Amino acid sequence: MDMKVNYRKIMAFMVATGVALISLVSSLQAADDLPDYQGTYSGDLVWQGTVTMAGDVLIMPGGTLTIRAGTQINVIPAQGTKIAPDYLSALTELLIRGKLDIQGTAQAPVRFVIVETEETEEIAWSGITLDRAEESLIQNTELERADMAIRCVGSSPVIKGNRILKSRYGIVAQQQSHPKILENIIMDGEGGIFCWRGSNPYLLDNQITGHDEEAVFVDSSSRPWLDRNLISGNSIGLALYPRDLPFDSVLVTGNTENLRWLGRQGQAGDQ
Amino acid sequence: MMRCCCLVLLIIFFAPLSSLAGETKVYPREVQIYPREVQIYRGEQTLFEDTVWSGEILIDGILTVAAGVTLEIRPGSRVSFTRFDSNGDGIGEHEIFTQGTLRVLGTEEEPVLFTSAEEIPRPGDWGTINMMVSETENLLQYSIVEYGYRGFHAHFSRARLQNSTFRNNMRGAQFQESQVVIDGCRFLDNNNGVQFRDSKVTLSGSFISGNQWGLRCVYSDLIMTDNVIENNLVNGVNIRDGKINAQGNRIVNNRRGLYLQRSEGRVVGNDLSGNSEHGIFLEDSNVEVVDNRLAENGRAGVRWLNSKGRLARNLIADNGVYGLINDGTTAVSARNNWWGTIDPADIVAAIRDGRNRPGLGLVDNRYALMQPLPFDLLGTP
């Protein structure tokens, strides 16, 4: 009699455990279905709707990350100062060594949104880095509070119609990068657009305003084409090494100092 | 009937769990000598006796050197590692793991090569030359280490890396809680050149170039002399919560040259020039910065943020936007420097501080030099 009771109890326990396990597996399966990304991706990846960057994401050479119009990417800031082996920053980073195709539109921009915690600092993530990437597009995207919102290292993407706010650097072109930087709004960061190490981007119709330091910085080895950009309300409008670089001075206005020729340590420009 | 049901349910529940444990990798414990005289170590093997290698060695697993045992590698040897990446993270796991002593005795004419066995090698194909609690002095002399995850890695160990090249690794060298002397080495085109924590390091006569990060360390003591650290993508040298004595180094053409966070020490007679952002950036640090050349940096020669110490007898000229930026609220002692000019107004213009940004600390730039002091790298020969 006791044995029968025990078997019934065991049976009941097993059934209950089974139900619990099935439920657990189902919930894990559901969690797997959530678009939550971190790590290395070598194939084609498409983000749409709402997705989470739970950590660093690397798109390997040959891989493509496509982000559809209207996508919101929730960025979880990294904790600590550790830098994962393949990455450049301790902050959460989207690193492209393949191709990036962000297809935002004016009506449905792509948005990178910081997931706040108590520890989140003002500069909350690294930003998007294209490191010797293939032909890429970053269009109608909202980026904020990045160390370098868009960094091109030996890469020449089209960067068009984006809104970059409160980042340490807005756009950096370095190591022979020649991006087309068109119709972007870059506001309220430390610096706007930086051209380093033999980089010759084309800057057209950008609005670069409200920066604590330089709006556009050009080192001695770089030669961007500055075409009708509105540069206003910054500490320094244009900081240039090349003395013969043409720019539209009418639109460089209302900065604490509109022009600084570099290499003279504080001596004002004389154009 | 009830008993049968229970048994069936138990099988159903636990059979998948056993498969979750995965297959156990069975390593044959053998050393094979092949006709081509390649000495092969497969699987997990341990050297329990002193061993000497020469010629071709293939590591197709994890080879451990037991405590008290010495592995000596003769000049001209080639040690290759197969790629085995069990978890798909892009990092190979085959390696040499030593708790004994490693003595790699390459010569200039016949270096020892540690490399990938793959036809198309790539960084991270294999693990590392790994040391754990290996407190007799290990030596890598005239070695070339390439395509590893970490070219050299150590915990609680002592090592001397001498006249060796670490190239195309994910990390050239990485170690913790160790004492390491690095002399005459080259760290080229790794993701990160040299990285360490809680260690005492002497770095001299070495070349660190073409990495994402040049040298990066935390909680460590670093003496660095006569090194060239150039063309690294992020920082040339970044020290956090550490001590530094840097003398006679050329830290040039990086994004930032020398970046010190919550660190202390002396930076004397170095060339910190041509970096895209700053030649030297001091953040919450206490450093004596003397007799250096800080020229042609993109944004400023010196960026000073809430730090103590002294900036004296330096050449601070021809930098981009400013010679010196004080971004903190504390004062900066910057007497007796050459600012590239004798015009007091131009000297003031070269400095950004509380005079033009209310709330920031002031810079004491009195007694500016009337001409630059002869600059010489002050490294030890």
XYZ file of C-alpha atoms in Angstrom:
652
model
C 0.000 0.000 0.000
C 2.780 2.340 0.970
C 4.632 1.465 -2.229
C 1.568 2.358 -4.304
C 1.288 5.676 -2.564
C 4.969 6.312 -3.198
C 4.595 5.511 -6.890
C 1.665 7.875 -7.111
C 3.724 10.578 -5.441
C 6.642 9.888 -7.745
C 4.327 9.909 -10.718
C 2.806 13.200 -9.642
C 6.272 14.643 -9.043
C 7.468 13.512 -12.443
C 4.444 14.932 -14.216
C 4.820 18.224 -12.363
C 8.515 18.290 -13.118
C 7.781 17.478 -16.730
C 5.349 20.339 -17.006
C 7.861 22.643 -15.359
C 10.637 21.494 -17.694
C 8.456 21.904 -20.770
C 7.527 25.366 -19.543
C 11.187 26.188 -18.903
C 12.258 24.929 -22.321
C 9.434 26.925 -23.922
C 10.454 30.077 -22.124
C 14.093 29.520 -23.070
C 12.981 29.015 -26.640
C 11.019 32.259 -26.414
C 14.085 34.014 -25.004
C 16.096 32.654 -27.910
C 13.591 34.237 -30.239
C 14.205 37.669 -28.761
C 16.464 39.670 -31.053
C 19.362 40.087 -28.670
C 22.823 40.382 -30.206
C 26.418 40.268 -29.102
C 29.472 38.508 -30.434
C 30.871 37.734 -33.835
C 28.776 37.292 -36.968
C 30.171 36.108 -40.263
C 27.068 35.709 -42.423
C 24.234 38.037 -43.345
C 22.365 39.533 -40.437
C 19.204 41.639 -40.575
C 17.953 43.797 -37.728
C 14.423 45.141 -37.721
C 11.783 46.118 -35.228
C 13.376 46.430 -31.816
C 16.639 44.668 -31.098
C 19.135 44.773 -28.279
C 22.888 45.111 -28.497
C 23.691 43.290 -25.283
C 27.418 43.669 -25.843
C 30.002 44.146 -28.545
C 28.972 43.085 -32.026
C 31.498 42.293 -34.742
C 30.573 41.736 -38.384
C 33.393 39.753 -39.935
C 34.816 40.308 -43.425
C 32.355 38.927 -45.946
C 29.398 39.365 -43.589
C 26.690 42.006 -43.869
C 24.610 43.724 -41.244
C 21.437 45.227 -42.672
C 19.320 47.430 -40.433
C 15.871 48.140 -41.776
C 14.114 51.498 -41.604
C 12.455 52.195 -38.275
C 14.581 49.784 -36.275
C 15.354 50.680 -32.673
C 18.578 49.262 -31.287
C 18.715 49.243 -27.508
C 22.367 49.540 -26.543
C 23.386 48.110 -23.183
C 26.474 49.940 -21.909
C 29.422 47.756 -20.979
C 30.435 47.310 -17.370
C 34.106 47.522 -16.449
C 37.146 48.346 -18.494
C 37.914 45.027 -20.121
C 38.425 45.024 -23.860
C 37.445 41.862 -25.687
C 40.193 40.476 -27.917
C 39.034 41.711 -31.270
C 37.690 45.108 -30.278
C 39.022 48.635 -29.949
C 37.170 49.936 -26.937
C 36.082 48.934 -23.469
C 32.693 50.434 -24.261
C 29.949 48.617 -26.127
C 30.907 48.689 -29.762
C 29.440 47.893 -33.169
C 32.485 46.918 -35.198
C 32.105 46.338 -38.927
C 34.786 44.527 -40.872
C 32.312 43.375 -43.503
C 29.471 45.537 -44.796
C 26.975 47.765 -43.008
C 23.727 48.797 -44.639
C 21.573 51.030 -42.453
C 18.414 51.811 -44.395
C 16.779 54.459 -42.250
C 14.475 56.979 -43.900
C 13.459 60.476 -42.876
C 10.063 59.112 -41.867
C 11.399 55.964 -40.214
C 14.902 56.589 -38.896
C 17.025 53.934 -37.265
C 17.641 54.751 -33.623
C 20.399 53.646 -31.272
C 19.020 54.129 -27.769
C 21.034 53.835 -24.566
C 19.601 51.506 -21.935
C 20.230 53.511 -18.791
C 21.506 52.070 -15.549
C 22.702 53.826 -12.416
C 26.284 53.430 -13.585
C 25.753 54.718 -17.115
C 28.076 57.602 -17.853
C 27.471 60.507 -20.171
C 29.522 58.834 -22.896
C 27.731 55.508 -22.764
C 28.977 53.453 -25.707
C 31.717 53.385 -28.269
C 29.648 53.893 -31.420
C 29.926 52.379 -34.894
C 33.402 51.575 -36.184
C 34.033 50.559 -39.766
C 37.451 48.945 -39.846
C 38.557 48.323 -43.418
C 34.927 47.627 -44.148
C 33.336 46.999 -47.495
C 31.173 49.606 -49.219
C 28.649 50.655 -46.578
C 25.747 52.996 -45.947
C 24.694 54.729 -42.744
C 21.547 56.657 -43.501
C 18.929 58.459 -41.415
C 20.207 57.125 -38.148
C 20.073 58.698 -34.712
C 23.154 58.216 -32.582
C 23.852 59.754 -29.228
C 26.360 59.737 -26.389
C 28.996 57.739 -28.215
C 32.746 58.018 -27.840
C 33.017 58.177 -31.628
C 29.551 57.962 -33.108
C 30.886 56.897 -36.509
C 34.538 56.000 -36.937
C 35.951 55.073 -40.319
C 39.307 53.295 -40.300
C 40.453 52.691 -43.844
C 36.779 52.752 -44.855
C 34.760 54.968 -47.148
C 31.042 54.593 -46.477
C 28.216 56.953 -47.358
C 27.066 58.706 -44.186
C 23.895 60.564 -44.980
C 21.069 62.311 -43.181
C 22.061 61.186 -39.707
C 21.530 62.944 -36.423
C 24.453 62.674 -34.019
C 24.068 64.149 -30.575
C 26.225 64.630 -27.483
C 29.043 62.383 -28.609
C 32.685 62.952 -27.850
C 33.472 62.838 -31.547
C 30.753 62.875 -34.165
C 32.493 61.384 -37.183
C 36.150 60.385 -37.457
C 37.798 59.510 -40.760
C 41.264 58.067 -40.251
C 43.849 55.857 -41.962
C 42.973 56.767 -45.541
C 39.216 56.903 -45.165
C 37.285 58.854 -47.748
C 33.612 58.715 -46.735
C 30.865 60.846 -48.219
C 29.441 62.773 -45.280
C 26.204 64.331 -46.485
C 23.394 66.278 -44.871
C 24.078 65.189 -41.312
C 23.270 67.093 -38.142
C 26.032 66.811 -35.582
C 25.364 68.642 -32.341
C 26.464 69.307 -28.808
C 29.468 67.021 -28.524
C 33.128 67.625 -27.803
C 34.104 67.663 -31.479
C 32.280 67.291 -34.776
C 34.178 65.783 -37.723
C 37.845 64.777 -37.608
C 40.023 63.970 -40.601
C 43.206 62.141 -39.653
C 45.986 60.257 -41.385
C 45.482 60.805 -45.057
C 41.698 60.940 -45.093
C 39.845 62.940 -47.723
C 36.112 62.823 -47.027
C 33.521 64.852 -48.933
C 31.474 66.989 -46.556
C 28.305 68.453 -48.047
C 25.408 70.275 -46.413
C 26.167 69.150 -42.882
C 25.141 71.168 -39.845
C 27.787 71.050 -37.142
C 26.834 73.042 -34.113
C 27.295 73.489 -30.389
C 30.577 71.639 -29.834
C 32.876 72.349 -26.913
C 35.937 72.087 -29.130
C 36.463 71.891 -32.872
C 33.587 71.466 -35.305
C 35.822 70.273 -38.148
C 39.429 69.255 -37.614
C 41.770 68.488 -40.514
C 45.285 67.238 -39.917
C 48.227 67.967 -42.152
C 47.924 64.757 -44.154
C 44.200 64.981 -44.893
C 42.353 66.962 -47.477
C 38.566 66.902 -47.255
C 36.270 68.679 -49.673
C 34.281 71.146 -47.580
C 31.138 72.019 -49.472
C 28.423 74.268 -48.055
C 28.457 73.072 -44.455
C 26.836 75.151 -41.746
C 29.308 75.398 -38.884
C 28.035 77.512 -36.046
C 28.004 77.854 -32.293
C 31.136 75.817 -31.694
C 34.242 76.790 -29.777
C 36.322 76.547 -32.947
C 34.617 76.300 -36.316
C 37.338 75.042 -38.610
C 40.682 73.786 -37.321
C 42.830 73.249 -40.396
C 46.388 72.415 -41.266
C 46.202 72.779 -45.035
C 46.497 76.505 -45.674
C 45.064 76.258 -49.173
C 41.994 74.198 -48.390
C 38.918 75.893 -49.865
C 35.796 76.237 -47.741
C 32.647 78.311 -47.753
C 33.444 80.917 -45.113
C 29.940 82.415 -45.190
C 28.516 79.362 -43.469
C 31.274 79.194 -40.868
C 29.834 81.737 -38.558
C 28.946 82.431 -34.966
C 31.641 80.234 -33.492
C 33.791 81.545 -30.651
C 36.595 81.335 -33.174
C 35.617 80.614 -36.738
C 39.001 79.546 -38.059
C 42.134 78.203 -36.456
C 45.175 77.381 -38.529
C 46.713 74.402 -36.810
C 50.331 74.037 -35.851
C 50.538 77.467 -34.307
C 49.354 76.603 -30.808
C 46.573 79.036 -30.257
C 47.391 81.748 -32.712
C 44.216 82.751 -34.460
C 43.594 82.183 -38.139
C 44.193 85.100 -40.423
C 41.944 84.344 -43.369
C 2.362 -0.618 -14.442
C 3.061 2.441 -12.339
C 6.700 1.361 -11.985
C 7.027 1.044 -15.745
C 5.596 4.508 -16.278
C 8.093 5.955 -13.823
C 10.979 4.249 -15.562
C 9.845 5.476 -18.972
C 9.496 9.018 -17.667
C 12.925 8.881 -16.063
C 14.452 7.764 -19.338
C 12.619 10.503 -21.240
C 13.810 13.150 -18.761
C 17.381 12.154 -18.357
C 18.329 10.878 -21.803
C 18.478 14.412 -23.280
C 20.388 15.663 -20.245
C 23.110 13.117 -20.858
C 23.406 14.294 -24.440
C 23.763 17.893 -23.208
C 27.008 16.907 -21.591
C 28.474 16.602 -25.087
C 31.026 14.221 -26.436
C 34.107 13.620 -24.419
C 37.169 14.324 -26.479
C 39.480 11.347 -26.209
C 43.093 12.177 -26.690
C 45.518 9.411 -27.486
C 48.574 9.849 -25.310
C 51.410 9.383 -27.700
C 54.320 11.053 -29.344
C 54.756 10.008 -32.930
C 57.861 10.351 -34.999
C 56.937 10.765 -38.623
C 59.185 10.130 -41.621
C 59.621 13.881 -42.078
C 60.973 13.953 -38.544
C 58.137 16.087 -37.284
C 57.684 15.510 -33.608
C 53.965 15.497 -32.963
C 52.097 15.955 -29.701
C 48.430 15.119 -29.963
C 45.735 15.650 -27.384
C 46.547 16.487 -23.794
C 50.064 15.457 -22.929
C 52.464 16.399 -20.172
C 56.243 16.517 -20.150
C 57.387 15.043 -16.848
C 61.094 15.055 -17.711
C 63.450 17.695 -18.992
C 63.058 17.835 -22.750
C 64.978 19.374 -25.623
C 63.365 20.180 -28.942
C 64.957 20.917 -32.244
C 63.661 20.805 -35.799
C 59.934 20.540 -36.497
C 57.404 20.186 -33.714
C 53.639 20.014 -34.219
C 51.284 20.646 -31.307
C 47.870 19.181 -32.033
C 46.457 19.596 -28.547
C 47.570 21.044 -25.236
C 51.071 20.266 -24.122
C 51.838 20.817 -20.447
C 55.321 21.231 -19.016
C 55.079 19.972 -15.451
C 56.418 21.905 -12.485
C 60.149 21.364 -12.048
C 60.612 20.321 -15.669
C 62.519 22.359 -18.261
C 61.626 22.489 -21.933
C 64.490 23.818 -24.013
C 64.027 24.715 -27.658
C 67.111 24.882 -29.847
C 67.878 27.469 -32.554
C 66.063 27.130 -35.859
C 63.208 25.058 -34.454
C 59.711 25.498 -35.801
C 56.804 24.859 -33.454
C 53.408 24.847 -35.137
C 49.947 24.535 -33.683
C 46.810 23.183 -35.307
C 43.613 25.208 -35.099
C 41.008 23.803 -32.712
C 38.144 26.075 -31.725
C 35.684 24.083 -29.644
C 33.261 26.895 -28.909
C 33.368 28.785 -32.191
C 34.630 32.015 -30.678
C 37.366 32.350 -33.259
C 40.097 31.589 -30.733
C 42.171 28.457 -31.094
C 42.843 26.446 -27.966
C 45.919 24.402 -28.700
C 48.884 25.663 -26.746
C 51.931 25.052 -24.619
C 51.092 25.353 -20.944
C 54.064 25.458 -18.652
C 54.347 25.270 -14.904
C 57.985 24.363 -15.275
C 60.603 26.359 -17.138
C 60.687 27.295 -20.788
C 63.959 28.216 -22.435
C 63.672 29.206 -26.066
C 67.195 29.642 -27.321
C 66.929 31.072 -30.811
C 69.760 33.036 -32.318
C 69.770 36.011 -34.648
C 70.641 33.732 -37.557
C 68.363 30.894 -36.484
C 65.307 32.143 -34.618
C 62.722 29.806 -33.168
C 59.331 30.092 -34.873
C 56.002 29.569 -33.132
C 53.259 29.647 -35.741
C 49.990 28.291 -37.047
C 49.932 24.967 -38.835
C 47.086 26.146 -41.034
C 47.578 26.700 -44.746
C 45.937 30.104 -44.514
C 46.919 31.328 -41.068
C 45.108 34.049 -39.177
C 45.418 35.679 -35.758
C 43.979 33.439 -33.063
C 44.620 30.124 -34.823
C 46.224 28.775 -31.678
C 46.196 29.673 -27.994
C 49.401 30.834 -26.456
C 52.732 30.107 -24.900
C 51.166 29.984 -21.481
C 52.851 30.161 -18.085
C 51.242 29.577 -14.736
C 53.155 29.947 -11.485
C 56.377 29.472 -13.365
C 58.719 31.360 -11.093
C 62.084 30.308 -12.408
C 63.100 32.727 -15.112
C 61.652 31.700 -18.430
C 63.368 32.901 -21.554
C 62.201 33.581 -25.077
C 65.259 34.623 -27.017
C 65.238 35.350 -30.739
C 61.774 33.922 -31.176
C 59.096 34.750 -33.701
C 55.590 34.237 -32.374
C 52.710 34.648 -34.802
C 49.033 33.909 -35.371
C 48.289 33.083 -31.737
C 45.516 34.373 -29.548
C 48.111 35.621 -27.104
C 51.660 35.251 -28.306
C 52.888 35.108 -24.740
C 50.722 34.747 -21.645
C 51.614 34.390 -17.975
C 50.140 34.328 -14.494
C 52.330 34.520 -11.373
C 55.451 33.945 -13.444
C 58.844 35.391 -14.281
C 60.026 35.733 -17.835
C 62.500 37.484 -20.074
C 61.464 38.202 -23.656
C 64.548 39.116 -25.584
C 65.077 40.042 -29.227
C 61.826 38.374 -30.150
C 59.063 39.325 -32.553
C 55.365 39.008 -31.781
C 53.314 39.642 -34.898
C 49.806 39.064 -36.178
C 48.506 37.762 -32.867
C 45.302 38.904 -31.267
C 47.455 40.041 -28.373
C 51.202 40.105 -28.681
C 51.857 39.571 -24.992
C 49.452 39.528 -22.072
C 50.215 38.716 -18.467
C 49.062 39.203 -14.896
C 50.812 39.125 -11.531
C 54.138 38.540 -13.211
C 57.626 39.969 -13.479
C 58.603 40.372 -17.087
C 61.630 41.888 -18.782
C 61.086 42.778 -22.415
C 64.235 43.771 -24.221
C 64.814 44.358 -27.904
C 61.466 42.909 -28.932
C 59.078 43.865 -31.675
C 55.301 43.819 -31.386
C 53.927 44.299 -34.859
C 50.431 44.285 -36.298
C 48.732 42.536 -33.399
C 45.253 43.563 -32.346
C 46.836 44.630 -29.081
C 50.569 44.863 -28.655
C 51.349 44.398 -24.961
C 48.796 44.220 -22.158
C 49.303 43.449 -18.482
C 47.908 43.824 -14.992
C 49.423 43.701 -11.491
C 52.893 43.184 -12.895
C 56.386 44.591 -12.733
C 57.740 45.214 -16.175
C 60.934 46.532 -17.682
C 60.561 47.401 -21.337
C 63.606 48.527 -23.266
C 64.835 48.870 -26.801
C 61.582 47.543 -28.188
C 59.388 48.489 -31.107
C 55.600 48.463 -30.842
C 53.881 49.399 -34.059
C 50.818 48.842 -36.183
C 48.666 47.467 -33.379
C 45.219 48.663 -32.391
C 46.538 49.343 -28.908
C 50.240 49.726 -28.354
C 50.828 49.061 -24.659
C 48.071 48.996 -22.082
C 48.341 48.140 -18.394
C 46.651 48.513 -15.023
C 47.939 48.258 -11.451
C 51.504 47.781 -12.642
C 54.987 49.223 -12.327
C 56.548 49.991 -15.672
C 60.064 51.113 -16.435
C 60.402 51.915 -20.087
C 63.510 53.162 -21.854
C 64.589 53.541 -25.449
C 61.479 52.159 -27.054
C 59.751 53.240 -30.231
C 55.976 53.063 -30.035
C 54.389 54.353 -33.191
C 51.480 54.110 -35.576
C 49.124 52.355 -33.195
C 45.469 52.998 -33.875
C 44.293 53.996 -30.405
C 46.843 54.797 -27.708
C 50.569 54.374 -27.901
C 50.848 53.760 -24.146
C 47.962 53.723 -21.669
C 48.642 53.227 -17.964
C 45.876 53.129 -15.399
C 46.442 53.019 -11.656
C 50.120 52.373 -12.141
C 53.637 53.687 -11.763
C 55.755 54.715 -14.691
C 59.316 55.722 -15.277
C 59.649 56.556 -18.959
C 62.880 57.786 -20.386
C 64.184 58.152 -23.909
C 61.199 56.723 -25.727
C 59.725 57.806 -29.020
C 55.954 57.579 -28.734
C 54.835 59.056 -32.002
C 52.088 59.014 -34.602
C 49.512 57.188 -32.517
C 46.051 58.548 -31.813
C 47.128 59.445 -28.303
C 50.763 59.212 -27.328
C 51.083 58.588 -23.590
C 47.821 58.414 -21.646
C 48.126 58.153 -17.853
C 45.084 57.641 -15.658
C 45.379 57.741 -11.882
C 49.064 57.020 -12.229
C 52.301 58.455 -10.937
C 55.921 58.636 -11.945
C 58.410 60.416 -14.184
C 58.369 61.055 -17.902
C 61.777 62.393 -18.865
C 63.490 62.968 -22.188
C 60.920 61.369 -24.460
C 59.683 62.345 -27.883
C 55.898 62.480 -27.682
C 55.099 63.949 -31.040
C 52.920 63.651 -34.093
C 50.034 61.958 -32.332
C 46.575 62.734 -33.675
C 45.118 63.908 -30.369
C 47.623 64.583 -27.598
C 51.274 63.900 -26.978
C 50.606 63.248 -23.304
C 47.272 63.131 -21.498
C 47.354 63.123 -17.698
C 44.126 62.300 -15.912
C 44.022 62.317 -12.099
C 47.731 61.543 -12.086
C 50.855 62.783 -10.368
C 53.707 62.929 -12.823
C 56.894 64.860 -13.413
C 57.079 65.669 -17.118
C 60.535 67.029 -17.876
C 62.837 67.510 -20.877
C 60.441 65.997 -23.396
C 59.674 66.994 -26.938
C 55.947 67.527 -27.382
C 55.513 68.737 -30.916
C 53.200 68.449 -33.884
C 50.455 66.663 -32.042
C 47.049 67.203 -33.605
C 44.944 68.721 -30.866
C 47.445 69.557 -28.120
C 50.898 68.690 -26.896
C 49.652 68.218 -23.348
C 46.183 67.623 -21.978
C 46.111 67.965 -18.216
C 43.074 66.896 -16.217
C 43.055 67.253 -12.440
C 46.622 66.071 -12.099
C 49.569 66.999 -9.956
C 53.224 67.156 -10.780
C 55.350 69.410 -12.908
C 55.752 70.279 -16.543
C 59.201 71.785 -17.035
C 62.027 72.189 -19.542
C 59.947 70.658 -22.312
C 59.755 71.692 -25.928
C 56.047 72.312 -26.521
C 55.796 73.668 -30.036
C 53.984 73.371 -33.328
C 51.067 71.452 -31.898
C 47.664 71.752 -33.531
C 45.140 73.673 -31.546
C 47.016 74.259 -28.276
C 50.330 73.551 -26.649
C 48.689 72.809 -23.305
C 45.071 72.268 -22.347
C 44.124 72.334 -18.692
C 40.749 70.657 -18.599
C 40.676 70.288 -14.819
C 39.953 72.595 -11.961
C 43.433 72.372 -10.429
C 46.381 74.577 -11.277
C 49.217 73.373 -13.479
C 52.865 74.112 -12.818
C 54.352 74.703 -16.260
C 57.336 76.940 -15.735
C 60.513 76.914 -17.809
C 59.145 75.415 -20.998
C 59.825 76.411 -24.575
C 56.551 77.273 -26.272
C 57.870 77.785 -29.774
C 57.898 81.534 -29.391
C 59.155 84.279 -27.112
C 56.088 86.438 -27.652
C 54.199 86.449 -24.332
C 50.864 86.855 -26.102
C 51.505 83.845 -28.303
C 52.537 81.809 -25.288
C 49.303 82.658 -23.551
C 47.415 81.781 -26.711
C 49.067 78.367 -26.717
C 47.496 77.561 -23.370
C 43.856 76.954 -22.682
C 42.957 77.209 -19.014
C 40.849 79.202 -16.588
C 41.834 82.406 -18.342
C 39.624 81.567 -21.296
C 37.360 78.934 -19.772
C 36.004 80.111 -16.433
C 35.981 77.394 -13.826
C 39.086 75.660 -15.081
C 42.385 75.825 -13.207
C 45.128 78.218 -14.201
C 48.438 77.368 -15.762
C 51.576 78.894 -14.284
C 53.660 79.379 -17.403
C 56.107 81.911 -16.008
C 59.810 81.889 -16.830
C 59.214 80.581 -20.325
C 62.448 79.612 -22.013
C 63.840 82.023 -24.566
C 64.980 79.195 -26.795
C 64.490 75.442 -26.811
C 66.867 73.324 -24.829
C 68.813 70.884 -26.948
C 66.591 67.855 -27.155
C 68.085 64.445 -26.792
C 66.432 61.146 -26.128
C 67.696 60.308 -22.682
C 67.394 56.573 -22.813
C 69.922 54.169 -21.460
C 72.182 52.847 -24.214
